């Protein structure tokens, strides 16, 4: 189920964007892939305004493809590092280099 409205403001998530949620969600996570991202700190940076076909979400996804989107963390929360909660229940603190390695290794960036 995709939330469409977070207030009485027209446009729902598409209009509110980062004002609607305080963390990132791994839209492609599933129990068969325990190392994939379930949640992430909101200070992850990638390519905004993308789509997620498996979750049928359009126009509001931040894509984190290492080869093209240069995923990294800003300095707003943990000074250029961030936390990712994985499907297996663990939480990993990752630098930008570790983030790219994680996304490439797990295939979580696709």
Short mmCIF file of C-alpha atoms in Angstrom, two decimals:
data_model
loop_
_atom_site.label_atom_id
_atom_site.label_comp_id
_atom_site.label_asym_id
_atom_site.label_seq_id
_atom_site.Cartn_x
_atom_site.Cartn_y
_atom_site.Cartn_z
CA UNK A 1 0.00 0.00 0.00
CA UNK A 2 1.39 3.39 -0.96
CA UNK A 3 0.53 6.41 1.15
CA UNK A 4 -0.92 9.16 -0.97
CA UNK A 5 -1.73 11.90 1.52
CA UNK A 6 0.15 13.02 4.61
CA UNK A 7 -1.83 16.19 5.30
CA UNK A 8 -4.53 18.28 3.74
CA UNK A 9 -1.97 19.69 1.31
CA UNK A 10 -2.74 18.81 -2.33
CA UNK A 11 -0.45 16.34 -4.06
CA UNK A 12 0.43 14.04 -1.14
CA UNK A 13 3.96 12.60 -1.14
CA UNK A 14 4.81 14.02 -4.55
CA UNK A 15 4.26 17.55 -3.20
CA UNK A 16 5.60 17.02 0.33
CA UNK A 17 8.67 14.90 -0.58
CA UNK A 18 11.19 14.96 2.29
CA UNK A 19 8.77 16.84 4.55
CA UNK A 20 6.55 13.75 4.65
CA UNK A 21 9.00 11.15 5.95
CA UNK A 22 12.11 11.27 8.13
CA UNK A 23 13.82 8.15 6.81
CA UNK A 24 14.35 6.31 3.55
CA UNK A 25 12.75 2.98 2.78
CA UNK A 26 14.17 0.14 0.71
CA UNK A 27 11.39 -0.43 -1.79
CA UNK A 28 13.01 -3.56 -3.22
CA UNK A 29 13.69 -5.37 0.06
CA UNK A 30 12.45 -8.91 0.59
CA UNK A 31 13.06 -11.78 3.04
CA UNK A 32 15.02 -13.83 0.49
CA UNK A 33 17.70 -11.11 0.35
CA UNK A 34 18.68 -10.43 3.99
CA UNK A 35 21.44 -7.92 3.18
CA UNK A 36 19.18 -5.55 1.24
CA UNK A 37 18.17 -2.19 2.69
CA UNK A 38 14.97 -1.94 4.68
CA UNK A 39 15.39 1.62 6.02
CA UNK A 40 18.05 4.32 5.84
CA UNK A 41 18.80 7.69 7.37
CA UNK A 42 17.11 10.50 5.47
CA UNK A 43 20.42 12.20 4.66
CA UNK A 44 21.25 9.80 1.83
CA UNK A 45 21.78 11.63 -1.46
CA UNK A 46 21.25 10.18 -4.94
CA UNK A 47 19.12 10.99 -7.97
CA UNK A 48 15.69 12.30 -6.91
CA UNK A 49 12.40 12.02 -8.76
CA UNK A 50 12.83 8.44 -9.95
CA UNK A 51 10.44 5.48 -10.16
CA UNK A 52 10.33 2.08 -8.45
CA UNK A 53 8.57 -0.45 -10.67
CA UNK A 54 8.42 -3.32 -8.09
CA UNK A 55 6.68 -1.08 -5.56
CA UNK A 56 4.64 0.78 -8.23
CA UNK A 57 5.85 4.14 -6.92
CA UNK A 58 6.49 6.85 -9.51
CA UNK A 59 8.26 10.18 -9.40
CA UNK A 60 9.34 10.27 -5.75
CA UNK A 61 12.10 7.68 -5.37
CA UNK A 62 15.75 8.61 -4.78
CA UNK A 63 17.78 6.28 -6.97
CA UNK A 64 21.11 5.08 -5.53
CA UNK A 65 22.88 3.48 -8.51
CA UNK A 66 26.64 3.74 -7.81
CA UNK A 67 27.63 3.96 -11.49
CA UNK A 68 25.37 6.92 -12.29
CA UNK A 69 23.83 8.51 -9.18
CA UNK A 70 26.89 8.98 -6.93
CA UNK A 71 25.11 7.90 -3.73
CA UNK A 72 26.51 9.51 -0.58
CA UNK A 73 25.47 11.05 2.74
CA UNK A 74 25.24 14.75 3.51
CA UNK A 75 26.50 16.27 6.76
CA UNK A 76 23.07 16.93 8.32
CA UNK A 77 22.91 13.94 10.70
CA UNK A 78 26.15 11.95 11.13
CA UNK A 79 28.77 14.09 9.34
CA UNK A 80 28.89 12.38 5.93
CA UNK A 81 28.04 8.86 7.14
CA UNK A 82 24.67 7.22 7.63
CA UNK A 83 22.86 4.21 9.03
CA UNK A 84 21.06 1.52 7.06
CA UNK A 85 18.77 -1.05 8.62
CA UNK A 86 18.93 -4.29 6.66
CA UNK A 87 16.34 -7.00 6.12
CA UNK A 88 18.30 -9.32 8.46
CA UNK A 89 17.62 -6.92 11.35
CA UNK A 90 21.13 -5.48 11.57
CA UNK A 91 22.01 -1.80 11.32
CA UNK A 92 25.17 -0.73 9.54
CA UNK A 93 26.86 2.66 9.72
CA UNK A 94 28.31 3.35 6.28
CA UNK A 95 30.64 5.95 4.82
CA UNK A 96 30.05 7.03 1.20
CA UNK A 97 32.57 4.40 0.05
CA UNK A 98 30.91 1.71 2.18
CA UNK A 99 27.48 2.79 0.89
CA UNK A 100 28.55 2.36 -2.74
CA UNK A 101 30.17 -1.00 -1.94
CA UNK A 102 27.03 -2.18 -0.13
CA UNK A 103 24.73 -1.15 -2.99
CA UNK A 104 26.97 -2.77 -5.60
CA UNK A 105 27.49 -6.01 -3.64
CA UNK A 106 23.85 -6.56 -2.73
CA UNK A 107 22.34 -5.40 -6.01
CA UNK A 108 20.20 -3.09 -3.89
CA UNK A 109 20.82 -0.20 -6.26
CA UNK A 110 18.69 -1.64 -9.07
#
